[in-house]
Short mmCIF file of C-alpha atoms and ligand atoms in Angstrom, two decimals:
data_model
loop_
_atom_site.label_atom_id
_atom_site.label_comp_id
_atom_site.label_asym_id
_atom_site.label_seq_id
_atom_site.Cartn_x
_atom_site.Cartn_y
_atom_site.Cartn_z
CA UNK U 1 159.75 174.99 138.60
CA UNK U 2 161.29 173.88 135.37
CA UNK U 3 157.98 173.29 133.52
CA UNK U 4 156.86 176.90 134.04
CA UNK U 5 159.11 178.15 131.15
CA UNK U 6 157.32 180.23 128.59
CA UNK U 7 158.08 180.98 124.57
CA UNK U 8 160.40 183.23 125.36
CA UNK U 9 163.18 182.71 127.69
CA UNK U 10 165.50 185.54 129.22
CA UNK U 11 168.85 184.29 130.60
CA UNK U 12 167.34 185.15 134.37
CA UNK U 13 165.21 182.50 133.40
CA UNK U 14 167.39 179.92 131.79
CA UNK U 15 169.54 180.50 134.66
CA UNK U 16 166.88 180.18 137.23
CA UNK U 17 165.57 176.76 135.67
CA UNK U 18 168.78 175.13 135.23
CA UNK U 19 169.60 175.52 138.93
CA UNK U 20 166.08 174.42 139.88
CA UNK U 21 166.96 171.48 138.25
CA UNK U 22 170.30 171.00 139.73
CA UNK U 23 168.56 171.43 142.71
CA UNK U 24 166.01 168.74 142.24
CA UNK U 25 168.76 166.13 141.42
CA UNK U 26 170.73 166.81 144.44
CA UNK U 27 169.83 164.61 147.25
CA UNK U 28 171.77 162.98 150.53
CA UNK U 29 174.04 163.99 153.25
CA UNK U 30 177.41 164.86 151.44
CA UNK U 31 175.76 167.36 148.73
CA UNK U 32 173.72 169.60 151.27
CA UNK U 33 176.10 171.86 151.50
CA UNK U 34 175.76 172.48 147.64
CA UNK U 35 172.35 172.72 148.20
CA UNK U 36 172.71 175.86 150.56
CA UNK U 37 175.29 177.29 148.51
CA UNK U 38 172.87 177.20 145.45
CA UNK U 39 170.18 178.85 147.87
CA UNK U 40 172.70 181.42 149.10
CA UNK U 41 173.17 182.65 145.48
CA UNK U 42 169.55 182.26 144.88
CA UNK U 43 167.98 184.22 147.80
CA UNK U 44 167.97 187.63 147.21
CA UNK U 45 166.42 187.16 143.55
CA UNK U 46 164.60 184.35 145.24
CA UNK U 47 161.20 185.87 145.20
CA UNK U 48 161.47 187.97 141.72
CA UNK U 49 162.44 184.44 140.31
CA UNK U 50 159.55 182.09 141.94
CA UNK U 51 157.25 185.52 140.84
CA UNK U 52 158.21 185.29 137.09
CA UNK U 53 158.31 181.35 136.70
CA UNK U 54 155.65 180.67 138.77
CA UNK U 55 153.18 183.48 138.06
CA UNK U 56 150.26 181.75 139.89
CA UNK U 57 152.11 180.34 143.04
CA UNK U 58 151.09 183.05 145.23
CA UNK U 59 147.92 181.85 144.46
CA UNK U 60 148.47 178.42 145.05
CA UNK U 61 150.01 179.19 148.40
CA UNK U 62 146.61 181.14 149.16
CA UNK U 63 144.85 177.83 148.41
CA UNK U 64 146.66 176.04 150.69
CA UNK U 65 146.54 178.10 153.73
CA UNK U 66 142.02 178.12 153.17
CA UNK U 67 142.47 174.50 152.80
CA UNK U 68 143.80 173.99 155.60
CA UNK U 69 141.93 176.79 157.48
CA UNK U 70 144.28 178.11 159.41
CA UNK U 71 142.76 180.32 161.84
CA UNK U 72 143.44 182.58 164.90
CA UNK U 73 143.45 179.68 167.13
CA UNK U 74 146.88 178.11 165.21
CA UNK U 75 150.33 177.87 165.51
CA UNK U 76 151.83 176.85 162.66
CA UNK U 77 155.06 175.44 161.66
CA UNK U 78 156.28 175.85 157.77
CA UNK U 79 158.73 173.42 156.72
CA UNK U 80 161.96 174.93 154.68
CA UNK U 81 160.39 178.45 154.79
CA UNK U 82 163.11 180.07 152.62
CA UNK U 83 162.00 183.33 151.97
CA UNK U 84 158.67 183.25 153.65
CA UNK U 85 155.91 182.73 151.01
CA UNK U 86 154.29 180.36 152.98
CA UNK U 87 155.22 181.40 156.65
CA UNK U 88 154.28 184.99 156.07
CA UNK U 89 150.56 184.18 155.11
CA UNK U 90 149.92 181.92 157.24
CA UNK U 91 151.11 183.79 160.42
CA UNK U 92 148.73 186.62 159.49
CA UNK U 93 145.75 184.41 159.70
CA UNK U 94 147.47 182.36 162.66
CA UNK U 95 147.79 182.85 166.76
CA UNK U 96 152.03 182.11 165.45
CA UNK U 97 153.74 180.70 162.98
CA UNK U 98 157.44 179.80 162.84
CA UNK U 99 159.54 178.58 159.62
CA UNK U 100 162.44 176.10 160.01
CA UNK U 101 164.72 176.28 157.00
CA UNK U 102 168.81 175.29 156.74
CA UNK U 103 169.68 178.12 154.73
CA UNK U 104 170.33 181.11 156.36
CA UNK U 105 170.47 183.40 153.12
CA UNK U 106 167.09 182.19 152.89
CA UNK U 107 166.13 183.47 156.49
CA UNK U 108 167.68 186.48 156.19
CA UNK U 109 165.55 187.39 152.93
CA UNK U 110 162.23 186.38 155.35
CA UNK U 111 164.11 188.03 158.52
CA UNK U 112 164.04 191.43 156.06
CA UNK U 113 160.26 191.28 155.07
CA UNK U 114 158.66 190.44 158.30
CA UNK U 115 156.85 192.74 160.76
CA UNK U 116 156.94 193.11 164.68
CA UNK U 117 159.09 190.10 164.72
CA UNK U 118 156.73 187.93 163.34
CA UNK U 119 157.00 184.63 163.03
CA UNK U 120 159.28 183.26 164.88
CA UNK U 121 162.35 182.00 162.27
CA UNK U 122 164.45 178.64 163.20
CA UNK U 123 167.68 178.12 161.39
CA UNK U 124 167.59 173.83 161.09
CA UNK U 125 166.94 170.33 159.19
CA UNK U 126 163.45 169.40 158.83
CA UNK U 127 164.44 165.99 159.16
CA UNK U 128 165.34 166.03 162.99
CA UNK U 129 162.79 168.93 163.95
CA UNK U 130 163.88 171.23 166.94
CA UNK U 131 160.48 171.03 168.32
CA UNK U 132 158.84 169.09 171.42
CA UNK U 133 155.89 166.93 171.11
CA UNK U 134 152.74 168.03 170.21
CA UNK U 135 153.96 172.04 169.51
CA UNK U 136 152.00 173.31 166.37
CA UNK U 137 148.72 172.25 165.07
CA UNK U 138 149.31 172.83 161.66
CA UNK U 139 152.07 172.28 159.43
CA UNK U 140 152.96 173.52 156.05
CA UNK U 141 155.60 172.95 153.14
CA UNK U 142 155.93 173.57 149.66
CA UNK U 143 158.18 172.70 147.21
CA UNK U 144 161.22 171.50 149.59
CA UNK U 145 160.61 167.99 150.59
CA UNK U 146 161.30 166.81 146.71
CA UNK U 147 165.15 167.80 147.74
CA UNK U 148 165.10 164.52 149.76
CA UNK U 149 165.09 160.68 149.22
CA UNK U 150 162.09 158.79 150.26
CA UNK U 151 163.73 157.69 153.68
CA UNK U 152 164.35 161.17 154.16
CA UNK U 153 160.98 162.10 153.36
CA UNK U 154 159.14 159.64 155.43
CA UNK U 155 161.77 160.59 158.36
CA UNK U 156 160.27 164.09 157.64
CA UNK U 157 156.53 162.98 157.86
CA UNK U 158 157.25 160.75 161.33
CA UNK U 159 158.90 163.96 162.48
CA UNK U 160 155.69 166.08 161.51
CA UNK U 161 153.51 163.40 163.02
CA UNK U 162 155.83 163.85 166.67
CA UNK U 163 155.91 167.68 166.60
CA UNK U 164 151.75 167.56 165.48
CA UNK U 165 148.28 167.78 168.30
CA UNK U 166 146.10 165.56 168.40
CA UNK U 167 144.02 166.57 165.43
CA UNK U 168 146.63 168.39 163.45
CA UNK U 169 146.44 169.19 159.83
CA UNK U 170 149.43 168.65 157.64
CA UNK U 171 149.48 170.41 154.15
CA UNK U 172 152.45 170.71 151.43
CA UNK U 173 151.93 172.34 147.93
CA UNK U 174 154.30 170.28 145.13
CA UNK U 175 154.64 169.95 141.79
CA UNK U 176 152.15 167.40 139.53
CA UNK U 177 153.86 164.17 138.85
CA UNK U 178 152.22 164.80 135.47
CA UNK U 179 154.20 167.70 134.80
CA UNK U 180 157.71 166.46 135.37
CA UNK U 181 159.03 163.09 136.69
CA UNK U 182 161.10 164.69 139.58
CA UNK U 183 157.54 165.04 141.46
CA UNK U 184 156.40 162.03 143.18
CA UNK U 185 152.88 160.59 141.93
CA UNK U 186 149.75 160.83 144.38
CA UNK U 187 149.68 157.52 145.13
CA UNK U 188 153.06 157.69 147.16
CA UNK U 189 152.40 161.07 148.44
CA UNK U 190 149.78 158.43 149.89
CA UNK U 191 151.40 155.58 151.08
CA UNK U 192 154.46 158.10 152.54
CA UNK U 193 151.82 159.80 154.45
CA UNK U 194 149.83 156.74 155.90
CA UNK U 195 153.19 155.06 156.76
CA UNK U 196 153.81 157.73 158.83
CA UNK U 197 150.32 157.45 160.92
CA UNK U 198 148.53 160.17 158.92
CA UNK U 199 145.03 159.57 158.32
CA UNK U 200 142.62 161.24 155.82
CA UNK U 201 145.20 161.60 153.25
CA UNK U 202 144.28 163.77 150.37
CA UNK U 203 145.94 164.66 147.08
CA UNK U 204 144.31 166.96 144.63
CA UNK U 205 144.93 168.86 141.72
CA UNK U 206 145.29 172.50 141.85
CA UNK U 207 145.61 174.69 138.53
CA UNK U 208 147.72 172.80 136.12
CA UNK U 209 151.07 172.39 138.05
CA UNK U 210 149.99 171.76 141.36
CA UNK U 211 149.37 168.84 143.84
CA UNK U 212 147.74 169.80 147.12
CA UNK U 213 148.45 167.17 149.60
CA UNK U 214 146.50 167.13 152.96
CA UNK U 215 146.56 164.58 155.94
CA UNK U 216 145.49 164.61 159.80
CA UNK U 217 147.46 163.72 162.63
CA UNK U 218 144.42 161.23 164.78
CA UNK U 219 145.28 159.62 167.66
CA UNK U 220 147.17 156.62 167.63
CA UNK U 221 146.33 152.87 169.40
CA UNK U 222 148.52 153.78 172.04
CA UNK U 223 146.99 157.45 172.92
CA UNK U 224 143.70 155.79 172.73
CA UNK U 225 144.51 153.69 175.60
C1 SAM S 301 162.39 175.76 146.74
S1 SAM S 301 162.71 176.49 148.31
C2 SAM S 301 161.04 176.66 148.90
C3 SAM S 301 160.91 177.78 149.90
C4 SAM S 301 159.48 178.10 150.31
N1 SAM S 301 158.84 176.95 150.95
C5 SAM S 301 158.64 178.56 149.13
O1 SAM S 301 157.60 177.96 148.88
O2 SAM S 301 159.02 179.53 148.49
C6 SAM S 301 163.32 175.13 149.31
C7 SAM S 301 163.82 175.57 150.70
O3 SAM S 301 164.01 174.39 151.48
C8 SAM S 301 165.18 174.55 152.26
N2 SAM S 301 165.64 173.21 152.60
C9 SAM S 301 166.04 172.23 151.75
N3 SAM S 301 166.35 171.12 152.45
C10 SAM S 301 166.14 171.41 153.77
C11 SAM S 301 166.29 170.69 154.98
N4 SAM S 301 166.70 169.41 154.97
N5 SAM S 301 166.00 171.30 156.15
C12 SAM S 301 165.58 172.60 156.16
N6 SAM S 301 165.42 173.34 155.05
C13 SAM S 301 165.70 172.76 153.87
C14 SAM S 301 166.13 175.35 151.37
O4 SAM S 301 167.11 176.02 152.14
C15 SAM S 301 165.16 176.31 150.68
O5 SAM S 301 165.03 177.51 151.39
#
């Protein structure tokens, strides 16, 4: 979020930024906890914030639900949910949608906003995912997974690939690598992604700030037999 700064600065925003960045440098086992405690402040302005620094991310989050047209036929998992900008689009366009996220300030914000108990909210790690084989076919994330190291991440995407059908679309909305070096560059959204067993991996540009990353979940050698 730290590029989106404008001319003029209000402490809100300086405030907001320089915990975003915190945030982005804080990686591994030992420092989560920090991680949930800067959440836990962060939640209830959560939205107002994201709203102010990101004035087109709404947008971007529309983008990524058509591109990945979820439908009435979908249940859909959204990786570290937070507050639900993600979750709560999708599930009105989906059959269900559930959001996994570690924070539970961050549930409680989506917990407040959602209607006839919809979607379904899962306090956990996205790197050990609560979720049987073949569950959801779709899953979403945005602007979470750069919280984690590479192993972490590609733990995350075999994790995806387990809890995915046959045919399942993966999509996560993240920063441009061009815009800060704290985003990873398309090429190893990429190689992450195909590592993992994805197929039909896709990274484009959306708006100026924005890297729309898309990959299916095809059968592997062994389901083929
Ligand atoms: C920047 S917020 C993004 C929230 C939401 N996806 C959005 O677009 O507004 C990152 C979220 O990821 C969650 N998170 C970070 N690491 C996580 C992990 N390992 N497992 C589950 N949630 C995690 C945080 O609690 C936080 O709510």
């Amino acid at each position: 979020m730290n590029e989106l700064t404008n001319n003029k600065p209000g402490w809100w925003k300086r405030m907001t930024v320089r915990l975003a960045q915190i945030d982005q440098h804080i990686r591994g086992d030992c420092w989560r906890w920090l991680v949930r405690w800067l959440y836990k402040i962060m939640a209830p302005f959560y939205d107002w914030g994201a709203d102010r620094l990101m004035p087109d991310y709404r947008q971007a989050i529309a983008h990524l639900v058509d591109e990945l047209a979820v439908s009435a036929s979908d249940v859909v998992l959204d990786l570290g949910c937070g507050t639900g900008m993600v979750t709560l689009p999708a599930s009105k366009r989906a059959q269900f949608a559930v959001g996994i996220d570690m924070t539970p300030a961050m549930l409680h914000q989506l917990q407040k906003k959602q209607a006839n108990g919809r979607p379904g909210l899962v306090r956990g790690d996205v790197r050990c995912l609560p979720f049987s084989n073949n569950s959801f076919s779709a899953v979403t994330t945005s602007f979470m997974l750069l919280r984690l190291t590479t192993a972490e991440k590609q733990q995350v995407f075999r994790e995806v690939w387990r809890v995915l059908k046959k045919n399942g679309r993966f999509g996560c909305l993240t920063g441009r690598h061009e815009t800060g070096n704290a985003y990873p560059t398309a090429a190893e959204w990429q190689s992450w992604l195909e590592q993992s067993g994805f197929r039909n991996v896709a990274v484009a540009a959306y708006r100026d700030v924005y890297y729309l990353v898309k990959a299916n979940r095809v059968l592997s050698q062994h389901e083929k037999n």
